[in-house]
PDB file of C-alpha atoms in Angstrom:
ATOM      1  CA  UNK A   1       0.000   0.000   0.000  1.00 62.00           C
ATOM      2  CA  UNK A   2       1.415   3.370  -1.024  1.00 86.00           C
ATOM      3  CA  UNK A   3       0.677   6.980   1.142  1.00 96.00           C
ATOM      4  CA  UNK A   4      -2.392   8.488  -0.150  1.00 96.00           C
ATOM      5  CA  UNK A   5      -2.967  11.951  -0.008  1.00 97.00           C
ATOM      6  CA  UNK A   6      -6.238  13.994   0.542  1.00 95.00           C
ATOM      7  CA  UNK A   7      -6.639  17.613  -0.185  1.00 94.00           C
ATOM      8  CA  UNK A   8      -6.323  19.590  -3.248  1.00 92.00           C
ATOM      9  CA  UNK A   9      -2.770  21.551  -4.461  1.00 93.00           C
ATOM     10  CA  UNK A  10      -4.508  24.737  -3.787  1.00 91.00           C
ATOM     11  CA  UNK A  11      -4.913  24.278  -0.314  1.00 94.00           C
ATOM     12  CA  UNK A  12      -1.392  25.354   0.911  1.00 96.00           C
ATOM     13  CA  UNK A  13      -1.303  22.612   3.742  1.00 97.00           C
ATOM     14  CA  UNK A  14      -2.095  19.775   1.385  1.00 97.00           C
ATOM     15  CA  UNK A  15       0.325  21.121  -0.954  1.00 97.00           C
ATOM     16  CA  UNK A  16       3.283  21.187   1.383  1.00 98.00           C
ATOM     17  CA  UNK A  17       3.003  17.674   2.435  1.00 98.00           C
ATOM     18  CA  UNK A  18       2.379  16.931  -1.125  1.00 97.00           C
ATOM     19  CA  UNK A  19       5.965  18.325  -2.040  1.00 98.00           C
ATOM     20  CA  UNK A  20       7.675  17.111   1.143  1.00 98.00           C
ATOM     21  CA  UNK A  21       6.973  13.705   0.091  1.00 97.00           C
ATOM     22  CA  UNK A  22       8.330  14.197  -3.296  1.00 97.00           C
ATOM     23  CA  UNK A  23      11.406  16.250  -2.029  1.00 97.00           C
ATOM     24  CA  UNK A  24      11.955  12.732  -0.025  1.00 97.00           C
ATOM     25  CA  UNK A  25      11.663  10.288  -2.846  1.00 96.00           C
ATOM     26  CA  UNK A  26       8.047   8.763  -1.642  1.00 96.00           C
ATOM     27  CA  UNK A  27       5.660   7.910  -3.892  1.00 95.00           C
ATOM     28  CA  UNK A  28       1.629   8.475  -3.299  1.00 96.00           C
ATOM     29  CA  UNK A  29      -2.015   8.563  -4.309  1.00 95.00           C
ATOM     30  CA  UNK A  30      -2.880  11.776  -4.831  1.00 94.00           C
ATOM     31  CA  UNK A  31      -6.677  11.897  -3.625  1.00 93.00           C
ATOM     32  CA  UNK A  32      -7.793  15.694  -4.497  1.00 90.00           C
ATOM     33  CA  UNK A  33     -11.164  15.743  -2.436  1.00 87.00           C
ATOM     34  CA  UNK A  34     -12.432  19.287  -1.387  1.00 86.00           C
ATOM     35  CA  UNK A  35     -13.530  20.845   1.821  1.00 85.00           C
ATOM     36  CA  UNK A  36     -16.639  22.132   0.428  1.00 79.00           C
ATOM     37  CA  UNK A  37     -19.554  20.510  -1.516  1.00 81.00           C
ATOM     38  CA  UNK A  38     -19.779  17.153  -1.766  1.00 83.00           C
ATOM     39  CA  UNK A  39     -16.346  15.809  -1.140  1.00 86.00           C
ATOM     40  CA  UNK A  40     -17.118  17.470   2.563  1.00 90.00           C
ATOM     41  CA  UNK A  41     -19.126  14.437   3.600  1.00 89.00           C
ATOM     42  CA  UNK A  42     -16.601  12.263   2.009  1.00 88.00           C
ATOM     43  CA  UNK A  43     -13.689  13.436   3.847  1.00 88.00           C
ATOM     44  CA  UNK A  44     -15.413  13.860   7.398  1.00 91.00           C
ATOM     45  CA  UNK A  45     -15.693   9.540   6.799  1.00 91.00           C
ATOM     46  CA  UNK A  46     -11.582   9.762   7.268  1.00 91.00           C
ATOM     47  CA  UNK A  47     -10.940  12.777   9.245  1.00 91.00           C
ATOM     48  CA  UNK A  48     -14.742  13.518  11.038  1.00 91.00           C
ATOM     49  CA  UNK A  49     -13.473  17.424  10.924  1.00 90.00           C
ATOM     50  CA  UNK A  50     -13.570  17.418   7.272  1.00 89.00           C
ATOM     51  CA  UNK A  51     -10.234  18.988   7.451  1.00 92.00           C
ATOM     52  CA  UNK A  52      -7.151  18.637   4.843  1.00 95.00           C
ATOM     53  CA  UNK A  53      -4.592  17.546   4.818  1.00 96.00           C
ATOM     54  CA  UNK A  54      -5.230  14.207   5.650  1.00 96.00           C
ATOM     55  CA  UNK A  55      -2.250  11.440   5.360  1.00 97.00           C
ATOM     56  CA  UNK A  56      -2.952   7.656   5.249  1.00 96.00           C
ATOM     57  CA  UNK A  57       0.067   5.517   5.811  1.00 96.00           C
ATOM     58  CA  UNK A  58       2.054   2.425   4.175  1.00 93.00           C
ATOM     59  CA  UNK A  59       0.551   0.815   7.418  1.00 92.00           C
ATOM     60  CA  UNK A  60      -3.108   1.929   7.444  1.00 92.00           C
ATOM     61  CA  UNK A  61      -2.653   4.689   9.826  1.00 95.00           C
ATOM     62  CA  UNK A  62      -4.605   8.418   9.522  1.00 96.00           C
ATOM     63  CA  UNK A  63      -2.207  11.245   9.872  1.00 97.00           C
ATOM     64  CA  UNK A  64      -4.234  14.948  10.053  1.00 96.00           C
ATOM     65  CA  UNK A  65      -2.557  18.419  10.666  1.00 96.00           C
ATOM     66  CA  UNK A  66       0.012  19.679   8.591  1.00 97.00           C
ATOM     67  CA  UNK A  67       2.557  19.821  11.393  1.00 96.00           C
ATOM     68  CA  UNK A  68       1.897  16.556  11.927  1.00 97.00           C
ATOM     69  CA  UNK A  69       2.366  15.213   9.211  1.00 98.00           C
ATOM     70  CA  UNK A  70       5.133  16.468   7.916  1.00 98.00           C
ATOM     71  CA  UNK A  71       6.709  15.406  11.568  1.00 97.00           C
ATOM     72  CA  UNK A  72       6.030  12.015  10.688  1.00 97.00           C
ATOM     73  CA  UNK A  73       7.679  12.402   6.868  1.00 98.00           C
ATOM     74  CA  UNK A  74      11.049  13.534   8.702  1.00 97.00           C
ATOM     75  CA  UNK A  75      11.047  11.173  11.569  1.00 96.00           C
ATOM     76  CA  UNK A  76      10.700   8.195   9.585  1.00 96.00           C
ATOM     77  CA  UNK A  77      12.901   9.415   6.602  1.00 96.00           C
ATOM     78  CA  UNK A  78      16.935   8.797   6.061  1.00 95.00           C
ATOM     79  CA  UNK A  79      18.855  11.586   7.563  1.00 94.00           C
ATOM     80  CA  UNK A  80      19.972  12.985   4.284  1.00 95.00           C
ATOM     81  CA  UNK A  81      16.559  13.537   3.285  1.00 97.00           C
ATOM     82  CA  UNK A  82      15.364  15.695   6.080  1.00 97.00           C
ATOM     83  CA  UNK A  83      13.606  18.471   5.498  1.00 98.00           C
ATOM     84  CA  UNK A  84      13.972  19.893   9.358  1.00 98.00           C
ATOM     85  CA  UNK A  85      17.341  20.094  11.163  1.00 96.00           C
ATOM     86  CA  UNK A  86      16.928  17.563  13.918  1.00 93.00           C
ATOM     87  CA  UNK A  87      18.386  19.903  17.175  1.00 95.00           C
ATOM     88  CA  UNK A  88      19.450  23.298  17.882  1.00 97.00           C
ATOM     89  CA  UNK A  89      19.507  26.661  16.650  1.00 97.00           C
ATOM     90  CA  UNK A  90      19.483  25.087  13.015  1.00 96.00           C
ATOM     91  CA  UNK A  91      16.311  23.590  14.075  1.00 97.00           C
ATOM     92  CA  UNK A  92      14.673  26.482  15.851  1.00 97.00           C
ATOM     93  CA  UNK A  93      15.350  29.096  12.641  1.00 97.00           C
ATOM     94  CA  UNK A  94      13.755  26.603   9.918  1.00 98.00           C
ATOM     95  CA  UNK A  95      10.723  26.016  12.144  1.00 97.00           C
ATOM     96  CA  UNK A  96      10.587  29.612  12.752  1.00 97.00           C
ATOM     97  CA  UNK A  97      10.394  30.140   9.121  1.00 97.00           C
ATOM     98  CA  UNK A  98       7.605  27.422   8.891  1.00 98.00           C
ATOM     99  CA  UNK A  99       5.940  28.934  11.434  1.00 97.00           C
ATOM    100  CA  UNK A 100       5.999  33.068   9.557  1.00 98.00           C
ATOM    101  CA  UNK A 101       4.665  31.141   6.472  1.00 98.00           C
ATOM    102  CA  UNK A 102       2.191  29.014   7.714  1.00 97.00           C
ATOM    103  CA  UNK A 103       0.577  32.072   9.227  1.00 97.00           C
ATOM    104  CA  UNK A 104       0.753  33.592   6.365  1.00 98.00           C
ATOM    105  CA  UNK A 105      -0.912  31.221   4.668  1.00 97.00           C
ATOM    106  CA  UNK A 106      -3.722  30.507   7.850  1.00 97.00           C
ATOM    107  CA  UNK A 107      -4.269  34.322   6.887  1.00 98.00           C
ATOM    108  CA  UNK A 108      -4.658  33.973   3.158  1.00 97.00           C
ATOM    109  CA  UNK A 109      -7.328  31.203   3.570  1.00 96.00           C
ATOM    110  CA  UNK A 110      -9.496  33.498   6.125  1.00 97.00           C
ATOM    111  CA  UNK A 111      -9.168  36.092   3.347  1.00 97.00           C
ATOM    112  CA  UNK A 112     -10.069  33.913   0.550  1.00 95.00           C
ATOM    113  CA  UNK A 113     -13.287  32.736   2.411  1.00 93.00           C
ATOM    114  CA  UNK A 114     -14.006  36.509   3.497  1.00 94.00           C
ATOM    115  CA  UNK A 115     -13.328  38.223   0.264  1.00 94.00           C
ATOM    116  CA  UNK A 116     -13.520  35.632  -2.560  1.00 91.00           C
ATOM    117  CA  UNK A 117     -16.215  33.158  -1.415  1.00 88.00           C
ATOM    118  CA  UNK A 118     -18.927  36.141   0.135  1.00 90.00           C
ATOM    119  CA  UNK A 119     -20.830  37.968  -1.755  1.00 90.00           C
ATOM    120  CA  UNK A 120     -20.097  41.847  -1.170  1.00 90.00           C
ATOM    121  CA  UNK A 121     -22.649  42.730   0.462  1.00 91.00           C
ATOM    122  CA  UNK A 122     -21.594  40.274   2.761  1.00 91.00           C
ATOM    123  CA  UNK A 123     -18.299  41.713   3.273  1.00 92.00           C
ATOM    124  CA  UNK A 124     -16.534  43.509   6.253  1.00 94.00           C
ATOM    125  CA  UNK A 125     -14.631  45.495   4.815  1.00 95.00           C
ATOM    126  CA  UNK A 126     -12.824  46.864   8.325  1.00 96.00           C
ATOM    127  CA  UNK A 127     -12.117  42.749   8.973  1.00 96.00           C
ATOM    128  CA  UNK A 128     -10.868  42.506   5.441  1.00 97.00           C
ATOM    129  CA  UNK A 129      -8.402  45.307   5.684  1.00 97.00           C
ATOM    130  CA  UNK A 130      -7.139  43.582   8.703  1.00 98.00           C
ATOM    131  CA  UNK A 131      -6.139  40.295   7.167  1.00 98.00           C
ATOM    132  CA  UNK A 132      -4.814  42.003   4.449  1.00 98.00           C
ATOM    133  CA  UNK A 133      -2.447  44.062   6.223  1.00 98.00           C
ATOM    134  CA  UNK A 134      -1.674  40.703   8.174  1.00 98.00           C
ATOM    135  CA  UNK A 135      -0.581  39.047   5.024  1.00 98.00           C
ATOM    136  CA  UNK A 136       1.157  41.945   3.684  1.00 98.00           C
ATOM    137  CA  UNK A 137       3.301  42.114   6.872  1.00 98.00           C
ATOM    138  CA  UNK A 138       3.979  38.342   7.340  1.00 97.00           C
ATOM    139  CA  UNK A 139       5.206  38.184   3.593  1.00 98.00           C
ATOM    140  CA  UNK A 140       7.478  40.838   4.443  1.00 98.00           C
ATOM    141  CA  UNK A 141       9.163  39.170   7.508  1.00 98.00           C
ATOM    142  CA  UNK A 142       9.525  36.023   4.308  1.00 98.00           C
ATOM    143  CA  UNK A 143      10.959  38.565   2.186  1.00 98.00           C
ATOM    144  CA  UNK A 144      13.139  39.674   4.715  1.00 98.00           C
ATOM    145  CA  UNK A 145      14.361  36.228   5.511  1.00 97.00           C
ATOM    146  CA  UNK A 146      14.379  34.585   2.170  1.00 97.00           C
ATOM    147  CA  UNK A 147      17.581  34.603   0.887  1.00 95.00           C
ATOM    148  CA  UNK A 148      19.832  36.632  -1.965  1.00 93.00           C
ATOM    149  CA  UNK A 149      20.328  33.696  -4.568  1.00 92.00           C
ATOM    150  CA  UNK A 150      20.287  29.718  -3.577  1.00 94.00           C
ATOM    151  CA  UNK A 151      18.108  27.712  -1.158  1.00 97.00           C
ATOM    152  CA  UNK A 152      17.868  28.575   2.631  1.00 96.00           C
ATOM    153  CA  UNK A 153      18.534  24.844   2.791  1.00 96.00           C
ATOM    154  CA  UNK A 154      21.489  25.432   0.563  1.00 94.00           C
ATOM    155  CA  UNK A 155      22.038  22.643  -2.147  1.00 93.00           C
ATOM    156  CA  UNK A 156      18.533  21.430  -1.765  1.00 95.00           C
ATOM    157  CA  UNK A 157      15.140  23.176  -0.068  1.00 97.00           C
ATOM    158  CA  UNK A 158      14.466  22.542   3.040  1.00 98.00           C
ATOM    159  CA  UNK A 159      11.180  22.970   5.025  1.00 98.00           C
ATOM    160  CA  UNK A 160      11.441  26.799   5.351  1.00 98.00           C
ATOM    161  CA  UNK A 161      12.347  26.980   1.600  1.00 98.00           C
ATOM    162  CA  UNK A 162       8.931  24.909   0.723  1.00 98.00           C
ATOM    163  CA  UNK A 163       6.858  26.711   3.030  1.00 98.00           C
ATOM    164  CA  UNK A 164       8.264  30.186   1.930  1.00 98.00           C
ATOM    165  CA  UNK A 165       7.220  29.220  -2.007  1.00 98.00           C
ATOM    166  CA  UNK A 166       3.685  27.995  -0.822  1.00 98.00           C
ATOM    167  CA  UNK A 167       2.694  30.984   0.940  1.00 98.00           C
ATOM    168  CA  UNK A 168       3.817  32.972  -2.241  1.00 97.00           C
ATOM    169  CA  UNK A 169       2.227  31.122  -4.551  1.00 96.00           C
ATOM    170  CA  UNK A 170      -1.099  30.607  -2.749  1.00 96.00           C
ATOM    171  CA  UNK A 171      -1.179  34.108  -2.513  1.00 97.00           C
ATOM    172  CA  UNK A 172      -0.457  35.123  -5.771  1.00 96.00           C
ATOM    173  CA  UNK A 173      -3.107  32.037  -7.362  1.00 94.00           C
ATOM    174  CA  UNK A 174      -6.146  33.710  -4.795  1.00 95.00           C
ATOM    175  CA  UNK A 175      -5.179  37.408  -4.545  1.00 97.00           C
ATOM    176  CA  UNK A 176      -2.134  38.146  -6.392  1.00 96.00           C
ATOM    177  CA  UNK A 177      -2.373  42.242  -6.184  1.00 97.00           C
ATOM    178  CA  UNK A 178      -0.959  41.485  -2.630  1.00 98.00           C
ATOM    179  CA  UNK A 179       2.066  40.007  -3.874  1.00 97.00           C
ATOM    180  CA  UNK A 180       2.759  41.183  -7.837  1.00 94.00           C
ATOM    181  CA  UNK A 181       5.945  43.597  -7.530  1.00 94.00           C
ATOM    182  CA  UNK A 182       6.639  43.671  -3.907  1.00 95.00           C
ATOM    183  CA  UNK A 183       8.506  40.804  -2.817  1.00 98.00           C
ATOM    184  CA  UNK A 184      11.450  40.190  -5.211  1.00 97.00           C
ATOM    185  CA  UNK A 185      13.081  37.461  -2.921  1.00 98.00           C
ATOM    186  CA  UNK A 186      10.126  35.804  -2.627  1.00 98.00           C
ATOM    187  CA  UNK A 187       9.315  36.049  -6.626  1.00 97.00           C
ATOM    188  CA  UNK A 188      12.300  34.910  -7.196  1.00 97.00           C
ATOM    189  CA  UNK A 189      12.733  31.322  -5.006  1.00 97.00           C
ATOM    190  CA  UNK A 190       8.938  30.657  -6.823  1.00 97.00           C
ATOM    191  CA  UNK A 191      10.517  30.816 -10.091  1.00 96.00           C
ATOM    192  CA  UNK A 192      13.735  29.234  -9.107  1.00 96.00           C
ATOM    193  CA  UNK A 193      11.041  26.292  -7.624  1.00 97.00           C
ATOM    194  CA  UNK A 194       9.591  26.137 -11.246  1.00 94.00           C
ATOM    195  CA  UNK A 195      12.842  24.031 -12.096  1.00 95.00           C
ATOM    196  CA  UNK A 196      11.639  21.591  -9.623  1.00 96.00           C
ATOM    197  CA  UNK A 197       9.549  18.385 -10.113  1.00 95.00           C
ATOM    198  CA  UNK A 198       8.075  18.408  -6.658  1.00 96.00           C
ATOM    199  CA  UNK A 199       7.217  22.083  -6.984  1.00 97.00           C
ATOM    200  CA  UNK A 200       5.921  21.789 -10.770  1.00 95.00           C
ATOM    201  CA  UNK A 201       3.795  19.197  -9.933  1.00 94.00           C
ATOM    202  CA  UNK A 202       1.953  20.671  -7.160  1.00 95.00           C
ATOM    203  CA  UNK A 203       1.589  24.129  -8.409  1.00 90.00           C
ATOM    204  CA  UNK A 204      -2.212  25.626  -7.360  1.00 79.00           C
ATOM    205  CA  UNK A 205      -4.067  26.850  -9.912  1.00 66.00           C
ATOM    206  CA  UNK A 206      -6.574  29.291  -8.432  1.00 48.00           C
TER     207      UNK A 206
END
């Protein structure tokens, strides 16, 4: 039995454990059920939130939460194909990097359901203007860390590297005018991911 894999590329979450697995060689069934409509019911059968993404293992075993599951990838993967330094201040700066990103990202979903998926006279447009500036300033603690030319992971991405192209790339595929021509860094590791299988083959399309 091979990993299979629930959640569509354009959710960010699903999308990162999606290219972690690639980045470490394992192969899986890509299952690309939604959270809304009529997958919902589907999915709340495996995970009874409804929730992506959702992970079942070689052995039969549900994995949920992103975090979690990407925990799992490392801990069970060779050394060399780590994605997260295993101790110390290595450790601590790539997680913190995760961690800018994945809020990011937690923001750019709240958006997309308050802006995109409500009709406007359902909008708030005071709440709105929050998460926006949210975004706008998380992206620019990314830009700020992302680095000159090269990988933060150096010959290879590593976790913060992935997480740092999803959140640019989900935003840019659901509300790109808060990401065309600001963040050069940023725009820059998403096109130096095109030249990347796992990245390629994950990319959201809006």
């Amino acid at each position: 039995m091979s990993l299979i894999l629930y959640g569509r590329m354009l959710s960010p979450f699903a999308r990162r454990v999606a290219i972690w697995c690639q980045l470490q060689n394992r192969a899986y069934e890509s299952r690309p059920l939604m959270v809304n409509g009529p997958d919902f019911e589907e999915l709340k059968k495996i995970n009874p939130l409804g929730r992506v993404p959702i992970l079942v293992t070689e052995d039969g075993d549900t994995l949920i939460e992103t975090a979690a599951i990407t925990d799992w990838l490392d801990d069970t993967a060779p050394e060399a194909l780590r994605l997260v330094p295993a101790t110390g201040a290595a450790r601590r700066e790539v997680l913190q990097g995760v961690a800018y990103a994945n809020s990011t990202v937690e923001k750019g979903v709240s958006l997309v359901y308050d802006k995109n998926r409500r009709p406007p006279e359902l909008h708030w447009s005071e709440w709105i203007e929050r998460l926006e500036g949210q975004i706008t300033a998380a992206l620019g603690v990314l830009e700020s860390k992302a680095p000159t030319e090269g990988w933060l992971g150096g010959d290879r991405p590593n976790a913060a590297d992935v997480a740092f192209v999803i959140a640019h790339d989900f935003i840019k595929a659901t509300n790109a005018y808060l990401v065309e021509g600001k963040f050069p860094r940023l725009a820059a590791m998403s096109a130096m991911a095109a030249d990347v299988e796992a990245f390629t083959a994950t990319a959201p399309a809006a």
